Coordinates of C-alpha atoms and ligand atoms in Angstrom, one line a residue:
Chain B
X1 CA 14.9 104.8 123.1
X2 CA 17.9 107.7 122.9
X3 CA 19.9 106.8 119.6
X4 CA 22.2 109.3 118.8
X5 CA 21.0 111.6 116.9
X6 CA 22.6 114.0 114.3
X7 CA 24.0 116.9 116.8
X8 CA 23.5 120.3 116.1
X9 CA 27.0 122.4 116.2
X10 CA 26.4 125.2 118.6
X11 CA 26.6 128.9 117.8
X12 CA 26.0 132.5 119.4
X13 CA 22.7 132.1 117.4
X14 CA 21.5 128.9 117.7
X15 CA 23.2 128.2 121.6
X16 CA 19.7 129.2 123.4
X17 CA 17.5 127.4 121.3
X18 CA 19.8 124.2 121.6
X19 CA 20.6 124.6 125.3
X20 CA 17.5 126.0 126.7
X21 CA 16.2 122.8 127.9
X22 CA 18.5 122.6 130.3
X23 CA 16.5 124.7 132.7
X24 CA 13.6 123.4 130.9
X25 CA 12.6 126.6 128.7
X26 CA 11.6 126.5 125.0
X27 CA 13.5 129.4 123.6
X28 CA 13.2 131.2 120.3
X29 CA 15.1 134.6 119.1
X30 CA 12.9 137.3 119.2
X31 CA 13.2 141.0 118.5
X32 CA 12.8 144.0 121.3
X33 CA 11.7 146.6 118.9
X34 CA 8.5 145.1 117.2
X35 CA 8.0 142.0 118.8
X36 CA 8.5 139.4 116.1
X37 CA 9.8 135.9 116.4
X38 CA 12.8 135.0 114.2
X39 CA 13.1 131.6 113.4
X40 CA 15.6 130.0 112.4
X41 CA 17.7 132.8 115.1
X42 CA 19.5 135.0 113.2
X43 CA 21.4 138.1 114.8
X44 CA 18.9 140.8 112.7
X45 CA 15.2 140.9 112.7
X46 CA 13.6 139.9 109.6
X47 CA 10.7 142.7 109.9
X48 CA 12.5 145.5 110.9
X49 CA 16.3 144.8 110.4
X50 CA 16.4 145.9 114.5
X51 CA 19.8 144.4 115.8
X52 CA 18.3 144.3 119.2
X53 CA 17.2 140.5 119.4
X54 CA 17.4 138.3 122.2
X55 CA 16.3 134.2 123.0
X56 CA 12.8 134.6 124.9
X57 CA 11.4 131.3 126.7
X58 CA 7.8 130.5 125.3
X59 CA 5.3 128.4 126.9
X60 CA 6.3 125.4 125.0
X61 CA 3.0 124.2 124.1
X62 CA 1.7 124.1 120.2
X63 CA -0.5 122.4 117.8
X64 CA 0.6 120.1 115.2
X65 CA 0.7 121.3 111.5
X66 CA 1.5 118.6 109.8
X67 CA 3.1 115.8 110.0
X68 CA 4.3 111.6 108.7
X69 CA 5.3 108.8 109.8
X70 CA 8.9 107.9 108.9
X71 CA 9.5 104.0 108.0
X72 CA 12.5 104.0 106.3
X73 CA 16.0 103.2 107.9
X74 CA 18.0 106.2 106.1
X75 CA 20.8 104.5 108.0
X76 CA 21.7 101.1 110.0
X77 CA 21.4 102.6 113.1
X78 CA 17.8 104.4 112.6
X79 CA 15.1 102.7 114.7
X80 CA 11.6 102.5 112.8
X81 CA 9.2 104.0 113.0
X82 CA 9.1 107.0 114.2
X83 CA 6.8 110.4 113.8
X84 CA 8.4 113.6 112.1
X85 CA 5.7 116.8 112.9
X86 CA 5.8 120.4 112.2
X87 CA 4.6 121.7 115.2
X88 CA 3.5 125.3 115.1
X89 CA 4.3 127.1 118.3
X90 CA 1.4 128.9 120.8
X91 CA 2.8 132.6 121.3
X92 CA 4.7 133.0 118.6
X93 CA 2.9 133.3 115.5
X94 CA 4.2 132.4 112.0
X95 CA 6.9 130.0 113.8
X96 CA 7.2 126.2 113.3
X97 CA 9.4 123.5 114.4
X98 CA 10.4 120.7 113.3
X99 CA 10.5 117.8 115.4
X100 CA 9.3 114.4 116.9
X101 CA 6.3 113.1 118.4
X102 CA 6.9 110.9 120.8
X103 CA 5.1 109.0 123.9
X104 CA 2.7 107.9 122.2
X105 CA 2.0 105.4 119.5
X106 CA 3.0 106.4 115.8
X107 CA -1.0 106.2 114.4
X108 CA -2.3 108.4 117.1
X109 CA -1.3 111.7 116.0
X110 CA -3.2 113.8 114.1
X111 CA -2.9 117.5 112.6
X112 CA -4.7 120.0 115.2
X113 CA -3.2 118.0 118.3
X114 CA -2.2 120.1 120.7
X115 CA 1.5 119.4 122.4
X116 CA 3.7 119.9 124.8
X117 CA 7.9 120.5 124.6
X118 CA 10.1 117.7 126.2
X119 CA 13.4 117.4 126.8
X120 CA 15.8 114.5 125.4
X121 CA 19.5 115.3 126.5
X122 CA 22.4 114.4 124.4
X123 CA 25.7 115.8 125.5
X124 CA 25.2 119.6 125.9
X125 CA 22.3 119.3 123.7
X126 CA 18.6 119.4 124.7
X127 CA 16.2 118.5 121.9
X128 CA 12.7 119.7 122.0
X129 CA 10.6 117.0 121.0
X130 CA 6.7 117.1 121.7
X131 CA 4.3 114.7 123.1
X132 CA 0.3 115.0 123.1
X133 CA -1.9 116.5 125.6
X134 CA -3.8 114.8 127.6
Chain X
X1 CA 6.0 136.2 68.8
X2 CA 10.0 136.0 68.2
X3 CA 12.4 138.6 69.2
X4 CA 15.7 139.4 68.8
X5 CA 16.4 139.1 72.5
X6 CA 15.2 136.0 73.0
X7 CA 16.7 132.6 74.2
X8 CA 16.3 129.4 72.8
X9 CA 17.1 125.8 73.8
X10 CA 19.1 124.4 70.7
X11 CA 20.6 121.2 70.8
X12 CA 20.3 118.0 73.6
X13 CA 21.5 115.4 74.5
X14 CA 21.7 113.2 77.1
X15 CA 23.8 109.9 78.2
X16 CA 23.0 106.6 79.0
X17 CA 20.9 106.4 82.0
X18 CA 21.7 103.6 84.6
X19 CA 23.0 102.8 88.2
X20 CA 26.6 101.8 89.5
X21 CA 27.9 102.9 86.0
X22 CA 31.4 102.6 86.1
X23 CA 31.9 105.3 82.9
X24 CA 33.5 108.1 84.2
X25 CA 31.2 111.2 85.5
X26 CA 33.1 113.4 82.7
X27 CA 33.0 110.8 80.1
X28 CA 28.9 110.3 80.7
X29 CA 28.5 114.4 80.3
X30 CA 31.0 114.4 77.4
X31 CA 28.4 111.7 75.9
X32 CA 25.3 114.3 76.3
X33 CA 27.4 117.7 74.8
X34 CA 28.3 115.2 72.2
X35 CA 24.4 114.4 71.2
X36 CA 23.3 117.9 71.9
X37 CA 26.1 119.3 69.8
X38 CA 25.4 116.8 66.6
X39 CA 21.8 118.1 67.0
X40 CA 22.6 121.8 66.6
X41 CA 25.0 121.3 64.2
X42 CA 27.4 123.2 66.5
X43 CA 31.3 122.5 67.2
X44 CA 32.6 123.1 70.5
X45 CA 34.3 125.7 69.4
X46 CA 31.1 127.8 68.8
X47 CA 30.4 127.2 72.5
X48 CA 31.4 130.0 74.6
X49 CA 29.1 129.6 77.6
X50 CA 28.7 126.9 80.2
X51 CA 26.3 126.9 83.1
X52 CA 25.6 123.8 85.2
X53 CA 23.8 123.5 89.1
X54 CA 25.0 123.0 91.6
X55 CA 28.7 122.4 90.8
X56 CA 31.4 120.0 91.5
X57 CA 30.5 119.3 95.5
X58 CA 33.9 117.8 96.8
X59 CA 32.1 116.9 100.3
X60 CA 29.4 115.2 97.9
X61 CA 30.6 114.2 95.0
X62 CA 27.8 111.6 93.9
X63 CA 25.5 114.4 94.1
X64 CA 27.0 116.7 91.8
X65 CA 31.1 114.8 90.6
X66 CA 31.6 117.5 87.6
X67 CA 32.1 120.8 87.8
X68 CA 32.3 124.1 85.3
X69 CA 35.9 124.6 85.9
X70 CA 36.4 120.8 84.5
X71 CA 34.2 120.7 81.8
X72 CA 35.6 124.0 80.1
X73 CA 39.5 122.7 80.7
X74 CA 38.5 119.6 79.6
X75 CA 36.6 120.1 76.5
X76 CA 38.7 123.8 75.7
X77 CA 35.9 125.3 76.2
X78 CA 36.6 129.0 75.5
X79 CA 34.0 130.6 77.7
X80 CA 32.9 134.2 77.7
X81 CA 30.5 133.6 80.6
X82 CA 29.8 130.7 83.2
X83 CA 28.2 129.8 86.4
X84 CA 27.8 126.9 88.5
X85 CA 26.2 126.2 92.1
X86 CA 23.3 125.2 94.2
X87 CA 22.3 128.4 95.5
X88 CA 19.9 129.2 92.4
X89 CA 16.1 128.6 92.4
X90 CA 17.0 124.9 91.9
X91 CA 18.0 122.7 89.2
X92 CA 16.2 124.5 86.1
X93 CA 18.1 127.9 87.0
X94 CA 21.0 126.9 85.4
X95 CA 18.8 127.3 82.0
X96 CA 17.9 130.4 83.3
X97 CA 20.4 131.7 84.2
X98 CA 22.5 130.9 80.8
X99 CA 19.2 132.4 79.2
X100 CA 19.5 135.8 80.8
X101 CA 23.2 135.6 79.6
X102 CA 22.6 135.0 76.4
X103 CA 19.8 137.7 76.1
X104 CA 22.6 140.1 78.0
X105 CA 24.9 139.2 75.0
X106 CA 27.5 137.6 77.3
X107 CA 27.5 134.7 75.3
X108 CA 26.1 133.1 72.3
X109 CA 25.1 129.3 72.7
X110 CA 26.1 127.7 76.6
X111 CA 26.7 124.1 77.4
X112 CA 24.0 124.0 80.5
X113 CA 24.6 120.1 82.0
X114 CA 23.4 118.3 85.3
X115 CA 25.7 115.3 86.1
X116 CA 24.4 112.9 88.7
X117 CA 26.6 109.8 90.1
X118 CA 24.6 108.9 93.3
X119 CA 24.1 105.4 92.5
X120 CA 28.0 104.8 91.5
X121 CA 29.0 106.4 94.4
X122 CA 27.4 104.5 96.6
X123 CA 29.3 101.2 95.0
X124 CA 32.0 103.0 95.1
X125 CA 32.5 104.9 98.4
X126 CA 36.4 105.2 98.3
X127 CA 36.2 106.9 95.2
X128 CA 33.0 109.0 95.9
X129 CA 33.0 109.3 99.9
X130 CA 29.7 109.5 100.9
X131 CA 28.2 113.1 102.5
X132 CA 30.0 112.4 106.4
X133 CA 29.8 115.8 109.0
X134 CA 30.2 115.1 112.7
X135 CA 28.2 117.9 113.3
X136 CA 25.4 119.4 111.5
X137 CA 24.9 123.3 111.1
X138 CA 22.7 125.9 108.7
X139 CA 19.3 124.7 107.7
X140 CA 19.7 120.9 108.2
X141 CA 20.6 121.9 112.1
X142 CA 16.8 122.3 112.0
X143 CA 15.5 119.0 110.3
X144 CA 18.2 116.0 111.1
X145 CA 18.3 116.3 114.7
X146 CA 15.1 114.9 114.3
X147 CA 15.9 112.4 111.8
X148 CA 14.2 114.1 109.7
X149 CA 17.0 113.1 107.1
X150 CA 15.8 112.8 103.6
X151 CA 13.2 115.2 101.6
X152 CA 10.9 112.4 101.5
X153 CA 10.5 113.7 104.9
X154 CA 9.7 116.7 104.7
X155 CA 7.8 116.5 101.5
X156 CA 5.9 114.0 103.1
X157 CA 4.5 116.7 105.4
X158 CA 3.3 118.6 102.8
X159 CA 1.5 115.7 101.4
X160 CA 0.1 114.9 104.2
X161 CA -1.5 118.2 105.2
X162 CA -3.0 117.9 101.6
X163 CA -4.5 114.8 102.4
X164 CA -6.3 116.4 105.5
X165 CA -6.8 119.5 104.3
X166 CA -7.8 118.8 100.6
X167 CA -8.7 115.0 100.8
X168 CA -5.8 113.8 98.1
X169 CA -5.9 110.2 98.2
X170 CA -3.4 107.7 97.8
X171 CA -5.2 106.8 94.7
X172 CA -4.6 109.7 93.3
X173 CA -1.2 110.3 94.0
X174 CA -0.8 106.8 92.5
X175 CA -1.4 108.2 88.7
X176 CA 1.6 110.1 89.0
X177 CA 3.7 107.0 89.8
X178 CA 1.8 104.6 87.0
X179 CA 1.6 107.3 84.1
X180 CA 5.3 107.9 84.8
X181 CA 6.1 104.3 84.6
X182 CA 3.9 104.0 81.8
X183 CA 5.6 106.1 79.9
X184 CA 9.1 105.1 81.2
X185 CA 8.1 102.2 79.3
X186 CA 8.0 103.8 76.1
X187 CA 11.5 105.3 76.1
X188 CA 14.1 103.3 75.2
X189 CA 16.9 105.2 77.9
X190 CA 14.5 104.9 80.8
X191 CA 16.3 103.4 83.7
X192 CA 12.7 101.4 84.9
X193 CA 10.8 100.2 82.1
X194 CA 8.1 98.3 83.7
X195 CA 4.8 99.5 84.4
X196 CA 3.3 99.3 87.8
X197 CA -0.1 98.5 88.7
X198 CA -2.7 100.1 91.2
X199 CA -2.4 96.9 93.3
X200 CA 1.5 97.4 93.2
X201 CA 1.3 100.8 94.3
X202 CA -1.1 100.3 96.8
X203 CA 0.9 97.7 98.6
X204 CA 4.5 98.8 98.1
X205 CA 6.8 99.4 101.6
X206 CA 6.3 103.1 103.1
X207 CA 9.2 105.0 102.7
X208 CA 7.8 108.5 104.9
X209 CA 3.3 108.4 105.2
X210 CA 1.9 109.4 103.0
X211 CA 4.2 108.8 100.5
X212 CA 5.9 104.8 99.3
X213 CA 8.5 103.4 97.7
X214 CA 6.7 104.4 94.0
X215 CA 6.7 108.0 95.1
X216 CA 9.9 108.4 95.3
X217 CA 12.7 108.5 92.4
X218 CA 15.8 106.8 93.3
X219 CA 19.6 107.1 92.3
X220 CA 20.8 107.6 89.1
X221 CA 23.8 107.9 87.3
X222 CA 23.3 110.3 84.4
X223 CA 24.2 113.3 82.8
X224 CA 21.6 115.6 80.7
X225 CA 22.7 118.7 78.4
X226 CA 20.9 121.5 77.2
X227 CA 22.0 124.3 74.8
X228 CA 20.7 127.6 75.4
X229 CA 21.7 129.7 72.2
X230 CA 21.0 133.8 71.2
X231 CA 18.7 134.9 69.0
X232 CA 21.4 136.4 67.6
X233 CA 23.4 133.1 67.1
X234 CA 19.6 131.1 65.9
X235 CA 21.0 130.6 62.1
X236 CA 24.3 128.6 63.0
X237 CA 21.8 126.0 64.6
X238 CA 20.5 123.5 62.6
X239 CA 17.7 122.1 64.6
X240 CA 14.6 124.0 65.4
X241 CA 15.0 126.1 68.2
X242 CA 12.5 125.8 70.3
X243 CA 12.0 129.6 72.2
X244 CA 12.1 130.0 76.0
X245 CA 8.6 131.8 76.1
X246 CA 8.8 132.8 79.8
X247 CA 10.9 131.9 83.0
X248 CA 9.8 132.0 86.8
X249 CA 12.0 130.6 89.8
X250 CA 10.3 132.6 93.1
X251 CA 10.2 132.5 97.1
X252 CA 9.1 133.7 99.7
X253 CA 10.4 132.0 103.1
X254 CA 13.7 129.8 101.9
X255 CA 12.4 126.9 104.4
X256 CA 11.4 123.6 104.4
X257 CA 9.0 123.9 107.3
X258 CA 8.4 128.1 107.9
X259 CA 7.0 128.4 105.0
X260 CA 2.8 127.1 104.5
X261 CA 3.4 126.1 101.6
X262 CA 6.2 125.2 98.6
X263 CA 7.6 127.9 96.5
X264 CA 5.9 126.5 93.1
X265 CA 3.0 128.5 94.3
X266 CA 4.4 131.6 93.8
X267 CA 6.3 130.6 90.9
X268 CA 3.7 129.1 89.1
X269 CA 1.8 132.8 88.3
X270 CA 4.5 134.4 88.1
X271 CA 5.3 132.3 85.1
X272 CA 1.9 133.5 83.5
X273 CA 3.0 137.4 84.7
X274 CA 5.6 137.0 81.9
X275 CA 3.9 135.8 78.5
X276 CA 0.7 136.2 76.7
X277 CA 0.1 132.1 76.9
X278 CA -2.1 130.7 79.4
X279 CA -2.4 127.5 80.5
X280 CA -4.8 126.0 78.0
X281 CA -2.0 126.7 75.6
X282 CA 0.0 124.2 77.3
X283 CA 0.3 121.2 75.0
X284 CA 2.4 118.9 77.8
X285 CA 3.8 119.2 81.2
X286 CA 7.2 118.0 82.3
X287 CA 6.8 118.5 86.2
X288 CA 9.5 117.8 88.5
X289 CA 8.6 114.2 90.4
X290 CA 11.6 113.7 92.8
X291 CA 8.3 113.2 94.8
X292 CA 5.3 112.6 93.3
X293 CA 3.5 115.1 95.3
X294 CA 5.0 117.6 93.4
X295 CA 3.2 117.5 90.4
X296 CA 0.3 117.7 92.6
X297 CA 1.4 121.3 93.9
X298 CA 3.0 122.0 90.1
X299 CA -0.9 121.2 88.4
X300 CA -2.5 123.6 91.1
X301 CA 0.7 126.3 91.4
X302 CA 0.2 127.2 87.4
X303 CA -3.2 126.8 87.5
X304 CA -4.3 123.7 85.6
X305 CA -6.8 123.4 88.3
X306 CA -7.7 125.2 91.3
X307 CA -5.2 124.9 94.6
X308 CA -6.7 121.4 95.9
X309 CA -8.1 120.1 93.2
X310 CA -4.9 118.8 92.0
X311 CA -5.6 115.2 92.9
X312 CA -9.4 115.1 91.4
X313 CA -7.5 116.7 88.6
X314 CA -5.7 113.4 87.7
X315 CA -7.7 110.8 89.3
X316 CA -8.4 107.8 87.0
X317 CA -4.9 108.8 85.1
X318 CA -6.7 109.7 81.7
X319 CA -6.3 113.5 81.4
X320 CA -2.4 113.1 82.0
X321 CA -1.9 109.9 79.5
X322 CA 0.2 110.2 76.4
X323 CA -2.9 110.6 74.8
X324 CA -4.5 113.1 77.1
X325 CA -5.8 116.6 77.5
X326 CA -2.5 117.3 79.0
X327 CA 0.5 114.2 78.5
X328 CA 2.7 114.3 82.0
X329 CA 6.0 113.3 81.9
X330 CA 6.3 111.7 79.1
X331 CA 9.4 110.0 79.1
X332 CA 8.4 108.7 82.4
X333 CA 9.9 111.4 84.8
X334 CA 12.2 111.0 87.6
X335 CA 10.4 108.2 89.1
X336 CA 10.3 106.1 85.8
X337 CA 13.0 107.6 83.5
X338 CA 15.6 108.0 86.6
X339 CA 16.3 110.8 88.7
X340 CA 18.5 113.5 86.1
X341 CA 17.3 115.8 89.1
X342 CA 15.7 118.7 86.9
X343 CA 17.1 118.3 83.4
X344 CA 15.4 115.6 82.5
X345 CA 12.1 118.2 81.8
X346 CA 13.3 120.5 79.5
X347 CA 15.0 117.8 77.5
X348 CA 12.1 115.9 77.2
X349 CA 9.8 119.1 76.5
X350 CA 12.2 120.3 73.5
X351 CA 12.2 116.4 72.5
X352 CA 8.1 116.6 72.1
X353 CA 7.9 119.9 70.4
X354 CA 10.5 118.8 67.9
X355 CA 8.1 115.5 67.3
X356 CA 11.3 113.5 68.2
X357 CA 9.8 111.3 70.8
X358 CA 9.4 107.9 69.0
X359 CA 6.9 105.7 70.4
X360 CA 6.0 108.1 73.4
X361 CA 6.0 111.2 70.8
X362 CA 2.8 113.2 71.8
X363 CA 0.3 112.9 69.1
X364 CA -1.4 116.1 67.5
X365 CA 2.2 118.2 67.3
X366 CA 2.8 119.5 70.4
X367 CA 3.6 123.4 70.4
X368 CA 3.7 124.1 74.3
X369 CA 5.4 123.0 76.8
X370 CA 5.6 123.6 80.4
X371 CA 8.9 122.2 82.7
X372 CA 9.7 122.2 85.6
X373 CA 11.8 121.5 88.7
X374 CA 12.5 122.1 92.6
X375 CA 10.9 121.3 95.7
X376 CA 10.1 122.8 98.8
X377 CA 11.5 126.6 98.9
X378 CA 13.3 125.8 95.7
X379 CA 11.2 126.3 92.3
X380 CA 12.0 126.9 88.6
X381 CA 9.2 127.1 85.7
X382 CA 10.1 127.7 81.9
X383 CA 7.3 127.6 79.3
X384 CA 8.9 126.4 76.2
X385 CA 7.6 126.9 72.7
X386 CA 8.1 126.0 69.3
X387 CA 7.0 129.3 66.8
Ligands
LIG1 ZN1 11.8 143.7 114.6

């Protein structure tokens, strides 16, 4: 099931996000002046330009946007197929992630499905895919 | 209508069009200033501008294997302006670009080229290594941990939510694929020249749902010139210039899956902001079809039809047929003509409204033309007219 996949290289702004799932928490930069998410992390808030931004863990439940169904092997190694979804995240409006569907089959997801954040480990990194719920 | 501080695309020219061409990347874009030159009646000498997108790309070099730097050293060039790189509203802002330095009176007619090599570097990965990085950072950090690898990918998504949202059909997006084939068929340098039926489409491999192997272009090696000259220079040209009318390249959220929707939506009324011409004017559009979802958002993003309607808007293929309300892609875009990523619109565009199109020429003298190109956060529009 776990190919490698492509790994992210880690940074003071991206570390949380990337890591966070190693104590199980989905967690996205967000600013302690006004409240808004900023996505991809960045060190500045994009509202308010407020330095004072820090990973917070969300529930790690959302709804899925959109979504397709890859089938093509963009290289050798790539098993087929697979779901790619935009999953926009409960509790922190206006952010969306990109990511895989997994656990279930590939022609049972629909946009609107709720989801939940799992785990796949791969060396230091812990990428947040989603399955369905329920 | 004219002005003294406008911009106008003068000569074109393009090379052959093919894959695994072993004619150096240079040689195929010394091929296209060559035919764009002989139409101005310019020498090289009268060109002192050179813009290109996105620039020689040494980790990449299929993608983009000539750069500024070269071509001015090795043409002698004497340049009195000149830019190159990706990090412009996509392809078509080169042309804009050398069109706000012409109307600056930084230069008087620029060389603006896109050189692609994907296909011959792929036979030839010693020579043109393939893109290789152990790990991945910036903006793909967020898509190819996910294998979300290509933009079939993540155009797909968009697609997709149109579909649901919308109810575009397959069918529908078909037309895109068959009128560009069509057409392809029609012009002579067009790298697939067979037309393609519903059936064909219809049952052809998925590359990424919603979108199959006919929605997608595929590699190319090509190299597509335009010349973007003064006002102030117009008489040295011998060809009729054809006047860049209005310009538009916009966004709001530069991200492939923050933002709702792609940037051609903003770009598209902006374009209309900037001229008196509205889109019945439009004689032909030349909309960017890496995917063919795009002309989709393109029709509904300068208001040819409402946001939605897009797909009803070409069902059945008539209304965008050679013969049409509104010819599309008439030298079969990227998916029939190959992909010359971007360039390949305003050359075609300034082909019709000069009447030079041969067997594909519009009929009924074509004044207007809409082009296009991007994807995603990245969109350029030009309207293009002949006075
Ligand atoms: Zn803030």
């Amino acid at each position: 099931m776990s190919a490698p996949r492509p790994q992210p290289r880690l940074d003071a702004d991206n570390r949380a996000f990337w890591t966070g799932g190693a104590v199980g928490e989905l967690r996205l930069m967000r600013c302690r002046d006004c409240a808004t998410f900023i996505h991809p992390p960045r060190p500045v808030c994009r509202k308010c330009f407020s330095e004072n931004v820090a990973p917070e863990a969300v529930t790690g439940t959302g709804v899925i946007d959109t979504f397709t169904v890859n089938h093509q092997k963009w290289h050798p190694a790539l098993q087929v197929p697979y779901v790619i979804a935009r999953v926009a995240i409960d509790g922190a409006p206006g952010v969306f992630l990109t990511t895989n569907i997994v656990g279930c089959n590939v022609d049972e997801v629909e946009i609107g499905d709720p989801v939940r954040v799992t785990f796949e480990q791969q060396g230091e990194i812990y990428y947040p895919l989603f399955e369905k719920i329920g | 209508m004219m002005t003294a501080n406008d911009a106008y695309i003068t000569g074109v020219g393009q090379s052959q069009i093919g894959v695994k061409l072993t004619r150096h990347p240079l040689l195929l874009t010394l091929d296209a200033v060559k035919e764009a030159l002989a139409e101005a009646g310019l020498t090289i000498g009268q060109i002192d501008g050179v813009s290109t997108y996105p620039g020689r790309m040494q980790g990449y070099l299929g993608f983009s294997p000539v750069g500024v730097d070269e071509l001015i050293d090795a043409l002698g060039i004497r340049a009195t302006w000149y830019a190159g790189g990706g990090e412009i509203t996509s392809q078509l802002g080169a042309v804009v670009a050398a069109a706000a330095a012409v109307r600056a009176g930084l230069a008087r007619h620029v060389i603006c080229f896109r050189t692609v090599y994907e296909a011959a570097a792929m036979a030839r990965p010693d020579e043109f290594p393939p893109l290789r990085r152990d790990k991945v950072d910036g903006s793909s950090q967020w898509t190819a941990p996910f294998n979300a690898l290509s933009a079939a990918n993540w155009t797909a998504q968009y697609a997709m939510r149109h579909m649901k949202r919308y109810g575009l059909t397959r069918e529908q997006l078909a037309q895109v694929a068959i009128t560009d084939r069509a057409h392809a068929a029609l012009n002579p340098r067009a790298l697939t020249r067979e037309p393609i039926t519903m059936d064909e489409y219809m049952s052809a491999r998925m590359i990424s749902t919603p979108l199959c192997l006919y929605d997608c272009d595929r590699f190319t090696d090509a190299s597509t010139v335009l010349i973007v000259s003064a006002a102030s220079a117009i008489d040295e040209v011998s060809c009729t210039p054809i006047r860049i009318a209005a310009m538009a390249g916009t966004v709001a959220r530069h991200s492939w899956d923050q933002a709702e929707w792609m940037a051609s939506y903003q770009t598209g009324p902006d374009l209309w902001k900037r001229t008196d011409y509205k889109p019945s004017d439009v004689d032909t559009v030349q909309f960017y079809d890496g995917f063919s979802f795009y002309v989709i958002t393109w029709l509904e993003a300068l208001g040819f039809c409402d946001v939605g309607e897009g797909g009803r808007f070409i069902e059945g293929g008539k209304r965008i047929a050679l013969d049409g309300e509104l010819p599309l892609n008439t030298f079969g875009g990227q998916i029939g003509a190959g992909r010359l990523h971007g360039f390949g619109f305003a050359h075609e565009s300034v082909v019709q409204l000069r009447g030079k199109g041969g067997a594909r020429q519009i009929p009924d003298d074509p004044r207007v033309a809409v082009c296009t190109s991007g994807g995603g956060p990245l969109a350029t529009a030009l309207l293009l007219a002949r006075d």
